[in-house]
Amino acid sequence: MGGGRSETSALSGAGEARGLTTTQNSQRPSACCFCWCCCCSCSWSEEERRKRRRKRISQDTKIDTKLETCPKPSVEEIRMWSQSFDKLMRNPAGRNAFREFLRTEYSEENMLFWLACEDLKQEINKSAIEEKARSIYEDYISILSPKEVSLDARVREVINRKMQDPTPHTFEDAQLQIYTLMHRDSYPRFLSSNIYKTLVLGRSRTSSEC
């Protein structure tokens, strides 16, 4: 009898332990949430990152709102932006318009990071290179930054190695990944946005009046 009760208690305890483990596991976030990937299957998707960023930016920091200085684009230039993402990004006015759109989606840091990398590529002074590289890392690579961009683990490892001796091309892989992300994720929505449509219609009317 005593042995039966002990066995029953042991089984009951094991069942409770399994129940507790199951409850803990159900409350524990998926391991995928801690990865750096931006795949659509990951629960830490770009859309989720935008939501988190929206809250963090509003609470913790102010993103530089200064746009590039450039002349107003012609209607032909504006229409060319829809032909390819490369044409849009090569045009300062195009980058400004796209950046305005990214701001509405709380992903302006992607353009800011890309521009910072372009600026770094033009630098030749070693101390300035190190200073700018450190600034880019702190602003856009660090997981503690509210302006952190979405990069995968491989690219982050490459950056960490290159930061030991920064060069103008330290963030080259990361810049390409963010460029690709903007091209595939944000660019199609930009072309359908009121921001782009208003630009096309506005410049078209101006040209017809002239």
XYZ file of N, CA, C and O in Angstrom:
840
model
N 0.840 -1.213 0.000
C 0.000 0.000 0.000
C 0.859 1.240 0.000
O 0.666 2.173 -0.758
N 1.850 1.282 0.934
C 2.720 2.456 0.993
C 3.453 2.652 -0.305
O 3.605 3.751 -0.805
N 3.920 1.501 -0.873
C 4.638 1.597 -2.140
C 3.768 2.137 -3.239
O 4.181 2.909 -4.086
N 2.452 1.726 -3.231
C 1.516 2.207 -4.249
C 1.333 3.697 -4.163
O 1.263 4.411 -5.150
N 1.227 4.186 -2.896
C 1.028 5.630 -2.728
C 2.248 6.413 -3.200
O 2.146 7.464 -3.809
N 3.444 5.868 -2.921
C 4.673 6.557 -3.339
C 4.749 6.649 -4.852
O 5.131 7.658 -5.435
N 4.378 5.506 -5.493
C 4.425 5.492 -6.962
C 3.435 6.476 -7.539
O 3.708 7.199 -8.488
N 2.212 6.518 -6.924
C 1.186 7.452 -7.395
C 1.644 8.883 -7.226
O 1.476 9.734 -8.104
N 2.288 9.182 -6.091
C 2.780 10.545 -5.839
C 3.856 10.923 -6.837
O 3.912 12.044 -7.339
N 4.734 9.938 -7.155
C 5.815 10.208 -8.110
C 5.266 10.521 -9.482
O 5.706 11.450 -10.168
N 4.243 9.713 -9.884
C 3.640 9.949 -11.191
C 2.935 11.287 -11.223
O 2.967 12.015 -12.216
N 2.267 11.621 -10.104
C 1.564 12.902 -10.040
C 2.548 14.044 -10.136
O 2.329 15.017 -10.829
N 3.661 13.897 -9.410
C 4.683 14.952 -9.450
C 5.263 15.112 -10.835
O 5.496 16.213 -11.322
N 5.497 13.977 -11.528
C 6.040 14.034 -12.882
C 5.067 14.724 -13.815
O 5.439 15.499 -14.691
N 3.737 14.399 -13.613
C 2.716 15.030 -14.458
C 2.680 16.520 -14.250
O 2.564 17.306 -15.189
N 2.780 16.935 -12.970
C 2.774 18.366 -12.682
C 3.989 19.039 -13.297
O 3.914 20.162 -13.802
N 5.142 18.382 -13.242
C 6.368 18.948 -13.810
C 6.236 19.122 -15.309
O 6.632 20.132 -15.880
N 5.609 18.057 -15.949
C 5.416 18.155 -17.399
C 4.465 19.292 -17.731
O 4.636 20.021 -18.701
N 3.424 19.443 -16.907
C 2.461 20.515 -17.131
C 3.116 21.873 -16.993
O 2.867 22.795 -17.761
N 3.992 21.999 -15.971
C 4.695 23.257 -15.761
C 5.626 23.561 -16.909
O 5.713 24.686 -17.397
N 6.344 22.525 -17.371
C 7.261 22.698 -18.497
C 6.514 23.131 -19.742
O 6.928 24.013 -20.481
N 5.335 22.488 -19.975
C 4.533 22.828 -21.144
C 4.063 24.271 -21.080
O 4.098 25.020 -22.057
N 3.643 24.705 -19.879
C 3.173 26.078 -19.700
C 4.305 27.057 -19.952
O 4.155 28.067 -20.623
N 5.497 26.735 -19.401
C 6.650 27.609 -19.593
C 7.017 27.700 -21.056
O 7.342 28.763 -21.576
N 6.986 26.570 -21.743
C 7.339 26.562 -23.156
C 6.355 27.368 -23.980
O 6.704 28.015 -24.954
N 5.054 27.286 -23.592
C 4.050 28.021 -24.353
C 4.204 29.508 -24.159
O 3.830 30.304 -25.012
N 4.769 29.926 -22.999
C 4.961 31.338 -22.731
C 6.279 31.847 -23.282
O 6.470 33.036 -23.452
N 7.194 30.936 -23.519
C 8.520 31.315 -23.989
C 8.461 31.687 -25.463
O 7.897 30.955 -26.267
N 9.047 32.842 -25.883
C 9.010 33.233 -27.289
C 9.783 32.275 -28.159
O 10.717 31.628 -27.704
N 9.385 32.178 -29.389
C 10.073 31.309 -30.344
C 11.514 31.735 -30.506
O 11.830 32.920 -30.504
N 12.404 30.771 -30.660
C 13.824 31.089 -30.825
C 14.047 31.959 -32.035
O 14.977 32.738 -32.090
N 13.152 31.837 -33.018
C 13.298 32.615 -34.242
C 13.194 34.106 -33.971
O 13.698 34.907 -34.722
N 12.523 34.471 -32.862
C 12.346 35.882 -32.532
C 13.669 36.558 -32.229
O 13.759 37.771 -32.222
N 14.696 35.760 -31.918
C 15.968 36.347 -31.548
C 16.980 36.302 -32.683
O 18.120 36.675 -32.512
N 16.553 35.866 -33.830
C 17.482 35.814 -34.959
C 17.497 37.163 -35.656
O 16.700 38.034 -35.386
N 18.428 37.333 -36.600
C 18.565 38.606 -37.312
C 17.896 38.562 -38.666
O 17.987 39.508 -39.436
N 17.261 37.466 -39.003
C 16.743 37.343 -40.352
C 15.543 38.235 -40.576
O 14.888 38.666 -39.656
N 15.271 38.502 -41.877
C 14.103 39.328 -42.214
C 13.180 38.534 -43.132
O 12.458 39.085 -43.945
N 13.237 37.205 -43.001
C 12.377 36.374 -43.832
C 10.938 36.493 -43.363
O 10.668 36.763 -42.206
N 10.008 36.254 -44.286
C 8.598 36.433 -43.955
C 8.115 35.393 -42.962
O 7.114 35.594 -42.291
N 8.842 34.245 -42.854
C 8.414 33.207 -41.941
C 8.799 33.511 -40.506
O 8.262 32.931 -39.575
N 9.737 34.401 -40.329
C 10.182 34.756 -38.990
C 9.178 35.678 -38.330
O 8.711 36.624 -38.944
N 8.844 35.420 -37.070
C 7.865 36.243 -36.381
C 8.397 37.645 -36.142
O 7.637 38.572 -35.896
N 9.728 37.782 -36.206
C 10.346 39.095 -36.052
C 10.488 39.697 -37.443
O 11.563 39.985 -37.917
N 9.367 39.877 -38.135
C 9.356 40.328 -39.515
C 9.630 41.808 -39.626
O 9.640 42.533 -38.635
N 9.829 42.278 -40.849
C 10.065 43.705 -41.066
C 8.875 44.529 -40.612
O 9.046 45.617 -40.065
N 7.665 44.008 -40.788
C 6.477 44.733 -40.334
C 6.483 44.874 -38.813
O 6.175 45.938 -38.270
N 6.858 43.809 -38.134
C 6.925 43.856 -36.671
C 8.018 44.807 -36.218
O 7.861 45.545 -35.237
N 9.131 44.797 -36.924
C 10.229 45.694 -36.585
C 9.797 47.142 -36.754
O 10.181 48.009 -35.979
N 8.990 47.419 -37.784
C 8.512 48.786 -37.993
C 7.633 49.233 -36.828
O 7.692 50.377 -36.391
N 6.799 48.311 -36.334
C 5.927 48.650 -35.215
C 6.746 48.959 -33.974
O 6.477 49.925 -33.255
N 7.736 48.112 -33.701
C 8.605 48.355 -32.547
C 9.359 49.658 -32.705
O 9.494 50.445 -31.772
N 9.863 49.897 -33.918
C 10.649 51.090 -34.192
C 9.812 52.350 -34.039
O 10.270 53.368 -33.540
N 8.547 52.271 -34.480
C 7.637 53.410 -34.368
C 7.524 53.844 -32.905
O 7.586 55.028 -32.587
N 7.373 52.864 -32.019
C 7.234 53.165 -30.599
C 8.532 53.684 -30.021
O 8.555 54.667 -29.277
N 9.650 53.048 -30.384
C 10.936 53.437 -29.813
C 11.370 54.804 -30.301
O 11.915 55.607 -29.545
N 11.125 55.081 -31.598
C 11.517 56.382 -32.152
C 10.725 57.496 -31.497
O 11.256 58.541 -31.154
N 9.431 57.280 -31.306
C 8.589 58.315 -30.715
C 8.975 58.589 -29.267
O 8.818 59.693 -28.766
N 9.533 57.589 -28.597
C 9.857 57.732 -27.187
C 11.314 58.121 -26.937
O 11.613 58.885 -26.029
N 12.225 57.590 -27.776
C 13.634 57.671 -27.421
C 14.483 58.628 -28.250
O 15.509 59.083 -27.800
N 14.087 58.924 -29.487
C 14.998 59.675 -30.343
C 14.264 60.442 -31.412
O 13.090 60.206 -31.667
N 14.984 61.359 -32.032
C 14.453 62.101 -33.168
C 15.369 61.850 -34.358
O 16.564 62.100 -34.296
N 14.801 61.361 -35.439
C 15.592 61.091 -36.632
C 15.824 62.386 -37.390
O 14.936 63.232 -37.476
N 17.020 62.549 -37.923
C 17.359 63.739 -38.695
C 16.365 63.895 -39.850
O 16.201 62.991 -40.664
N 15.714 65.048 -39.906
C 14.695 65.272 -40.935
C 15.224 66.092 -42.107
O 14.468 66.384 -43.030
N 16.489 66.469 -42.066
C 17.058 67.280 -43.134
C 17.226 66.466 -44.405
O 17.861 65.412 -44.410
N 16.643 66.943 -45.494
C 16.736 66.242 -46.772
C 17.920 66.772 -47.582
O 18.509 67.808 -47.255
N 18.264 66.059 -48.639
C 19.346 66.492 -49.515
C 18.937 67.751 -50.278
O 17.792 67.897 -50.694
N 19.896 68.638 -50.467
C 19.640 69.856 -51.234
C 19.747 69.545 -52.720
O 20.772 69.041 -53.187
N 18.694 69.833 -53.456
C 18.680 69.533 -54.887
C 17.577 70.336 -55.573
O 16.631 70.772 -54.920
N 17.701 70.551 -56.883
C 16.647 71.256 -57.621
C 15.393 70.402 -57.747
O 15.445 69.184 -57.592
N 14.270 71.074 -58.004
C 13.023 70.344 -58.192
C 13.127 69.465 -59.436
O 13.630 69.907 -60.468
N 12.655 68.231 -59.357
C 12.752 67.328 -60.514
C 11.719 67.672 -61.584
O 10.653 68.223 -61.277
N 12.046 67.362 -62.807
C 11.094 67.554 -63.900
C 10.104 66.400 -63.904
O 10.323 65.373 -63.252
N 9.026 66.555 -64.649
C 8.037 65.480 -64.727
C 8.643 64.241 -65.367
O 8.292 63.104 -65.025
N 9.590 64.455 -66.299
C 10.258 63.310 -66.935
C 11.081 62.536 -65.913
O 11.079 61.295 -65.915
N 11.792 63.262 -65.058
C 12.590 62.604 -64.022
C 11.696 61.800 -63.081
O 12.011 60.648 -62.739
N 10.606 62.435 -62.644
C 9.704 61.762 -61.706
C 9.138 60.477 -62.305
O 9.035 59.450 -61.628
N 8.779 60.529 -63.574
C 8.235 59.342 -64.234
C 9.302 58.262 -64.401
O 8.995 57.062 -64.375
N 10.549 58.679 -64.558
C 11.643 57.710 -64.697
C 11.852 56.913 -63.406
O 12.349 55.787 -63.450
N 11.477 57.500 -62.276
C 11.652 56.790 -61.008
C 10.850 55.496 -60.965
O 11.204 54.569 -60.245
N 9.788 55.431 -61.731
C 8.961 54.220 -61.744
C 9.538 53.138 -62.655
O 9.086 51.992 -62.627
N 10.543 53.501 -63.458
C 11.139 52.536 -64.394
C 12.065 51.555 -63.684
O 12.150 50.386 -64.052
N 12.783 52.059 -62.683
C 13.668 51.181 -61.921
C 14.047 51.832 -60.598
O 14.080 53.064 -60.481
N 14.327 50.999 -59.630
C 14.738 51.492 -58.322
C 16.096 52.181 -58.413
O 16.357 53.158 -57.697
N 16.962 51.683 -59.297
C 18.282 52.293 -59.469
C 18.168 53.745 -59.915
O 18.893 54.620 -59.428
N 17.253 54.018 -60.840
C 17.073 55.392 -61.325
C 16.558 56.293 -60.212
O 16.935 57.467 -60.125
N 15.689 55.767 -59.389
C 15.186 56.531 -58.252
C 16.315 56.866 -57.288
O 16.461 58.014 -56.858
N 17.137 55.870 -56.955
C 18.188 56.056 -55.959
C 19.366 56.877 -56.474
O 20.134 57.432 -55.678
N 19.531 56.964 -57.772
C 20.616 57.786 -58.323
C 20.239 59.266 -58.377
O 21.105 60.116 -58.588
N 18.968 59.564 -58.175
C 18.479 60.933 -58.276
C 18.258 61.509 -56.872
O 17.466 60.969 -56.105
N 18.933 62.631 -56.517
C 18.773 63.206 -55.173
C 17.323 63.539 -54.836
O 16.861 63.277 -53.713
N 16.597 64.104 -55.796
C 15.188 64.428 -55.563
C 14.377 63.147 -55.389
O 13.423 63.105 -54.595
N 14.747 62.107 -56.123
C 14.082 60.816 -55.980
C 14.312 60.226 -54.605
O 13.391 59.687 -53.980
N 15.552 60.324 -54.119
C 15.860 59.817 -52.773
C 15.076 60.589 -51.715
O 14.593 60.004 -50.743
N 14.954 61.898 -51.912
C 14.191 62.705 -50.952
C 12.728 62.283 -50.905
O 12.134 62.147 -49.832
N 12.142 62.073 -52.084
C 10.737 61.678 -52.152
C 10.547 60.292 -51.528
O 9.586 60.059 -50.769
N 11.453 59.380 -51.827
C 11.371 58.023 -51.288
C 11.560 58.051 -49.773
O 10.889 57.322 -49.027
N 12.458 58.915 -49.338
C 12.704 59.031 -47.899
C 11.473 59.576 -47.175
O 11.143 59.137 -46.076
N 10.781 60.511 -47.792
C 9.535 61.028 -47.213
C 8.526 59.892 -47.050
O 7.806 59.815 -46.052
N 8.484 59.015 -48.053
C 7.567 57.872 -47.965
C 7.995 56.908 -46.863
O 7.158 56.448 -46.077
N 9.290 56.618 -46.796
C 9.780 55.709 -45.760
C 9.463 56.247 -44.368
O 9.193 55.477 -43.435
N 9.475 57.544 -44.234
C 9.168 58.163 -42.943
C 7.744 57.820 -42.508
O 7.484 57.611 -41.326
N 6.837 57.747 -43.462
C 5.437 57.416 -43.126
C 5.315 55.961 -42.702
O 4.353 55.585 -42.034
N 6.278 55.130 -43.091
C 6.264 53.711 -42.720
C 7.205 53.410 -41.560
O 7.434 52.257 -41.223
N 7.767 54.444 -40.981
C 8.704 54.294 -39.876
C 9.896 53.401 -40.247
O 10.343 52.572 -39.462
N 10.391 53.583 -41.456
C 11.579 52.836 -41.878
C 12.591 53.761 -42.554
O 13.381 53.332 -43.386
N 12.560 55.034 -42.185
C 13.469 56.017 -42.780
C 14.929 55.697 -42.492
O 15.825 56.068 -43.252
N 15.182 54.971 -41.408
C 16.561 54.645 -41.056
C 17.244 53.816 -42.135
O 18.469 53.816 -42.243
N 16.480 53.095 -42.958
C 17.088 52.337 -44.050
C 17.779 53.273 -45.040
O 18.913 53.019 -45.463
N 17.106 54.365 -45.392
C 17.708 55.345 -46.304
C 18.853 56.086 -45.625
O 19.900 56.329 -46.237
N 18.667 56.443 -44.359
C 19.724 57.147 -43.636
C 20.984 56.296 -43.544
O 22.101 56.805 -43.691
N 20.811 55.005 -43.312
C 21.959 54.099 -43.256
C 22.635 54.017 -44.614
O 23.871 54.091 -44.715
N 21.847 53.889 -45.668
C 22.410 53.808 -47.022
C 23.198 55.072 -47.353
O 24.304 55.005 -47.900
N 22.650 56.228 -47.023
C 23.326 57.503 -47.284
C 24.606 57.619 -46.462
O 25.625 58.122 -46.956
N 24.571 57.160 -45.213
C 25.762 57.211 -44.361
C 26.874 56.335 -44.934
O 28.057 56.705 -44.893
N 26.494 55.185 -45.495
C 27.487 54.299 -46.124
C 28.089 54.947 -47.368
O 29.296 54.825 -47.619
N 27.257 55.636 -48.147
C 27.753 56.344 -49.327
C 28.740 57.433 -48.920
O 29.768 57.631 -49.574
N 28.425 58.125 -47.843
C 29.320 59.169 -47.346
C 30.639 58.578 -46.874
O 31.717 59.132 -47.136
N 30.572 57.451 -46.192
C 31.790 56.786 -45.701
C 32.685 56.377 -46.862
O 33.913 56.468 -46.765
N 32.103 55.944 -47.960
C 32.885 55.504 -49.116
C 33.729 56.627 -49.720
O 34.738 56.365 -50.380
N 33.297 57.870 -49.494
C 34.018 59.012 -50.055
C 35.159 59.485 -49.155
O 35.967 60.322 -49.562
N 35.227 58.942 -47.939
C 36.213 59.396 -46.961
C 37.575 58.757 -47.209
O 37.662 57.580 -47.555
N 38.637 59.548 -47.059
C 39.989 59.025 -47.268
C 40.866 59.170 -46.027
O 41.901 58.517 -45.908
N 40.461 60.019 -45.094
C 41.220 60.218 -43.864
C 40.941 59.064 -42.897
O 39.788 58.792 -42.581
N 42.001 58.400 -42.436
C 41.830 57.190 -41.622
C 41.095 57.463 -40.312
O 40.203 56.696 -39.929
N 41.446 58.536 -39.626
C 40.771 58.827 -38.360
C 39.301 59.157 -38.590
O 38.435 58.773 -37.795
N 39.008 59.855 -39.690
C 37.622 60.187 -40.024
C 36.847 58.924 -40.389
O 35.665 58.789 -40.052
N 37.515 57.995 -41.075
C 36.886 56.725 -41.436
C 36.494 55.959 -40.179
O 35.377 55.439 -40.063
N 37.414 55.885 -39.221
C 37.143 55.168 -37.982
C 35.998 55.820 -37.201
O 35.134 55.129 -36.654
N 35.998 57.145 -37.163
C 34.950 57.865 -36.434
C 33.581 57.665 -37.086
O 32.587 57.407 -36.401
N 33.527 57.777 -38.423
C 32.255 57.605 -39.126
C 31.770 56.166 -39.042
O 30.569 55.918 -38.899
N 32.703 55.219 -39.132
C 32.323 53.803 -39.043
C 31.746 53.501 -37.666
O 30.727 52.793 -37.555
N 32.357 54.028 -36.633
C 31.845 53.809 -35.275
C 30.461 54.439 -35.106
O 29.568 53.853 -34.493
N 30.298 55.624 -35.687
C 29.009 56.311 -35.599
C 27.913 55.518 -36.322
O 26.790 55.375 -35.813
N 28.239 54.990 -37.498
C 27.278 54.182 -38.258
C 26.910 52.929 -37.478
O 25.737 52.539 -37.409
N 27.911 52.303 -36.876
C 27.653 51.086 -36.114
C 26.711 51.379 -34.946
O 25.738 50.642 -34.712
N 27.008 52.440 -34.200
C 26.189 52.771 -33.035
C 24.776 53.188 -33.424
O 23.809 52.887 -32.712
N 24.654 53.879 -34.560
C 23.344 54.392 -34.974
C 22.453 53.359 -35.659
O 21.227 53.388 -35.489
N 23.073 52.447 -36.437
C 22.257 51.581 -37.291
C 22.486 50.081 -37.135
O 21.665 49.285 -37.586
N 23.587 49.686 -36.514
C 23.899 48.257 -36.390
C 23.616 47.741 -34.983
O 23.114 46.627 -34.812
N 23.928 48.536 -33.983
C 23.731 48.123 -32.594
C 22.279 47.762 -32.316
O 21.356 48.485 -32.713
N 22.078 46.653 -31.620
C 20.720 46.219 -31.290
C 20.088 47.133 -30.238
O 18.887 47.056 -29.987
N 20.878 47.996 -29.641
C 20.364 48.921 -28.641
C 19.849 50.210 -29.266
O 19.191 51.011 -28.588
N 20.133 50.407 -30.540
C 19.726 51.651 -31.195
C 18.281 51.580 -31.683
O 17.868 50.588 -32.274
N 17.505 52.647 -31.479
C 16.136 52.673 -32.020
C 16.117 52.799 -33.535
O 15.082 52.616 -34.159
N 17.284 53.086 -34.125
C 17.391 53.191 -35.585
C 18.059 51.955 -36.195
O 18.518 52.003 -37.339
N 18.127 50.877 -35.449
C 18.742 49.633 -35.931
C 18.081 49.155 -37.225
O 16.862 49.098 -37.333
N 18.893 48.811 -38.216
C 18.372 48.286 -39.472
C 18.339 46.768 -39.414
O 19.010 46.144 -38.586
N 17.557 46.166 -40.307
C 17.345 44.721 -40.293
C 18.415 44.008 -41.120
O 18.418 44.090 -42.345
N 19.310 43.305 -40.436
C 20.398 42.576 -41.098
C 20.439 41.139 -40.585
O 20.074 40.879 -39.441
N 20.917 40.227 -41.437
C 20.997 38.844 -40.982
C 22.295 38.604 -40.206
O 23.188 39.454 -40.163
N 22.381 37.442 -39.583
C 23.499 37.125 -38.695
C 24.832 37.118 -39.433
O 25.852 37.578 -38.901
N 24.840 36.605 -40.665
C 26.100 36.526 -41.420
C 26.682 37.906 -41.657
O 27.883 38.135 -41.450
N 25.844 38.837 -42.072
C 26.313 40.197 -42.356
C 26.793 40.874 -41.075
O 27.808 41.581 -41.080
N 26.099 40.640 -39.978
C 26.523 41.223 -38.703
C 27.884 40.694 -38.273
O 28.712 41.436 -37.741
N 28.131 39.422 -38.506
C 29.424 38.842 -38.167
C 30.530 39.461 -39.008
O 31.625 39.752 -38.515
N 30.243 39.674 -40.285
C 31.222 40.310 -41.184
C 31.549 41.718 -40.698
O 32.708 42.130 -40.655
N 30.513 42.469 -40.328
C 30.713 43.841 -39.838
C 31.557 43.837 -38.569
O 32.491 44.646 -38.432
N 31.253 42.941 -37.651
C 32.005 42.881 -36.394
C 33.482 42.600 -36.638
O 34.347 43.160 -35.945
N 33.775 41.776 -37.621
C 35.180 41.504 -37.955
C 35.834 42.738 -38.572
O 36.949 43.113 -38.211
N 35.132 43.373 -39.493
C 35.701 44.521 -40.201
C 35.851 45.741 -39.295
O 36.702 46.606 -39.558
N 35.042 45.834 -38.241
C 35.127 46.974 -37.336
C 36.426 46.991 -36.532
O 36.779 47.997 -35.926
N 37.170 45.882 -36.543
C 38.466 45.848 -35.873
C 39.468 46.746 -36.597
O 40.409 47.257 -35.983
N 39.252 46.940 -37.882
C 40.092 47.840 -38.683
C 39.212 48.437 -39.783
O 39.254 47.996 -40.933
N 38.400 49.436 -39.463
C 37.406 49.979 -40.398
C 38.015 50.558 -41.670
O 39.105 51.135 -41.652
N 37.302 50.372 -42.774
C 37.671 50.950 -44.062
C 36.418 51.603 -44.646
O 35.320 51.443 -44.104
N 36.552 52.331 -45.754
C 35.358 52.924 -46.378
C 34.322 51.891 -46.819
O 33.172 52.243 -47.088
N 34.732 50.613 -46.889
C 33.823 49.574 -47.373
C 33.407 48.588 -46.273
O 32.952 47.485 -46.565
N 33.546 49.002 -45.032
C 33.211 48.133 -43.902
C 31.768 47.641 -43.943
O 31.477 46.492 -43.609
N 30.850 48.504 -44.388
C 29.425 48.167 -44.361
C 28.870 47.819 -45.743
O 27.661 47.875 -45.959
N 29.747 47.449 -46.656
C 29.336 47.200 -48.036
C 28.261 46.113 -48.145
O 27.240 46.292 -48.831
N 28.469 44.991 -47.461
C 27.485 43.891 -47.506
C 26.159 44.317 -46.885
O 25.085 43.991 -47.400
N 26.244 45.039 -45.784
C 25.031 45.498 -45.109
C 24.285 46.519 -45.964
O 23.054 46.488 -46.044
N 25.035 47.389 -46.616
C 24.398 48.396 -47.472
C 23.638 47.732 -48.617
O 22.516 48.130 -48.951
N 24.243 46.712 -49.205
C 23.579 45.984 -50.284
C 22.319 45.294 -49.782
O 21.288 45.294 -50.466
N 22.380 44.709 -48.587
C 21.219 44.018 -48.048
C 20.061 44.991 -47.784
O 18.897 44.683 -48.080
N 20.376 46.170 -47.264
C 19.335 47.171 -47.005
C 18.807 47.745 -48.316
O 17.603 48.000 -48.454
N 19.676 47.922 -49.287
C 19.248 48.393 -50.609
C 18.250 47.405 -51.219
O 17.207 47.795 -51.754
N 18.576 46.124 -51.111
C 17.697 45.080 -51.629
C 16.363 45.049 -50.880
O 15.299 44.870 -51.483
N 16.433 45.238 -49.572
C 15.212 45.267 -48.761
C 14.299 46.415 -49.186
O 13.095 46.229 -49.365
N 14.882 47.601 -49.376
C 14.084 48.760 -49.803
C 13.499 48.525 -51.188
O 12.344 48.883 -51.455
N 14.300 47.916 -52.057
C 13.847 47.651 -53.424
C 12.646 46.704 -53.431
O 11.629 46.971 -54.087
N 12.752 45.619 -52.706
C 11.704 44.594 -52.741
C 10.511 44.920 -51.842
O 9.372 44.590 -52.191
N 10.776 45.570 -50.730
C 9.724 45.758 -49.739
C 9.026 47.116 -49.854
O 7.801 47.186 -49.865
N 9.791 48.203 -49.937
C 9.216 49.549 -49.868
C 8.959 50.196 -51.226
O 7.980 50.945 -51.374
N 9.815 49.940 -52.187
C 9.708 50.594 -53.499
C 8.360 50.361 -54.189
O 7.747 51.324 -54.685
N 7.847 49.124 -54.244
C 6.536 48.931 -54.889
C 5.426 49.725 -54.213
O 4.540 50.263 -54.888
N 5.465 49.824 -52.892
C 4.440 50.592 -52.183
C 4.620 52.093 -52.418
O 3.634 52.834 -52.458
N 5.846 52.521 -52.574
C 6.106 53.935 -52.862
C 5.455 54.343 -54.179
O 4.829 55.401 -54.279
N 5.585 53.505 -55.197
C 5.026 53.820 -56.512
C 3.501 53.895 -56.477
O 2.894 54.557 -57.328
N 2.893 53.211 -55.513
C 1.434 53.232 -55.383
C 0.956 54.266 -54.366
O -0.253 54.421 -54.165
N 1.886 54.957 -53.754
C 1.542 55.876 -52.673
C 1.034 57.219 -53.184
O 1.296 57.620 -54.322
N 0.329 57.921 -52.305
C -0.149 59.261 -52.630
C 1.010 60.236 -52.801
O 0.914 61.200 -53.566
N 2.114 59.981 -52.093
C 3.282 60.859 -52.201
C 3.798 60.874 -53.633
O 4.045 61.944 -54.218
N 3.960 59.689 -54.220
C 4.475 59.629 -55.595
C 3.432 60.119 -56.595
O 3.750 60.883 -57.513
N 2.191 59.700 -56.428
C 1.139 60.114 -57.357
C 0.952 61.635 -57.359
O 0.751 62.242 -58.409
N 1.049 62.246 -56.188
C 0.918 63.699 -56.085
C 2.057 64.401 -56.804
O 1.858 65.426 -57.468
N 3.254 63.854 -56.694
C 4.405 64.433 -57.394
C 4.211 64.389 -58.901
O 4.453 65.373 -59.600
N 3.768 63.249 -59.406
C 3.556 63.090 -60.848
C 2.488 64.056 -61.344
O 2.685 64.775 -62.333
N 1.368 64.094 -60.659
C 0.265 64.963 -61.078
C 0.633 66.439 -60.942
O 0.335 67.251 -61.812
N 1.303 66.778 -59.848
C 1.677 68.162 -59.611
C 2.619 68.706 -60.664
O 2.420 69.802 -61.201
N 3.638 67.938 -60.979
C 4.619 68.391 -61.980
C 4.014 68.373 -63.371
O 4.350 69.196 -64.230
N 3.099 67.432 -63.626
C 2.447 67.368 -64.932
C 1.592 68.610 -65.165
O 1.602 69.204 -66.245
N 0.866 69.043 -64.131
C 0.042 70.230 -64.248
C 0.899 71.473 -64.445
O 0.571 72.359 -65.232
N 2.022 71.527 -63.722
C 2.922 72.674 -63.850
C 3.473 72.775 -65.263
O 3.549 73.844 -65.854
N 3.833 71.629 -65.824
C 4.394 71.604 -67.181
C 3.350 72.027 -68.204
O 3.631 72.768 -69.159
N 2.108 71.584 -68.030
C 1.047 71.925 -68.984
C 0.701 73.405 -68.913
O 0.384 74.038 -69.915
N 0.800 73.987 -67.696
C 0.507 75.417 -67.551
C 1.583 76.266 -68.191
O 1.298 77.352 -68.708
N 2.813 75.770 -68.128
C 3.905 76.519 -68.765
C 3.811 76.450 -70.291
O 4.202 77.362 -70.964
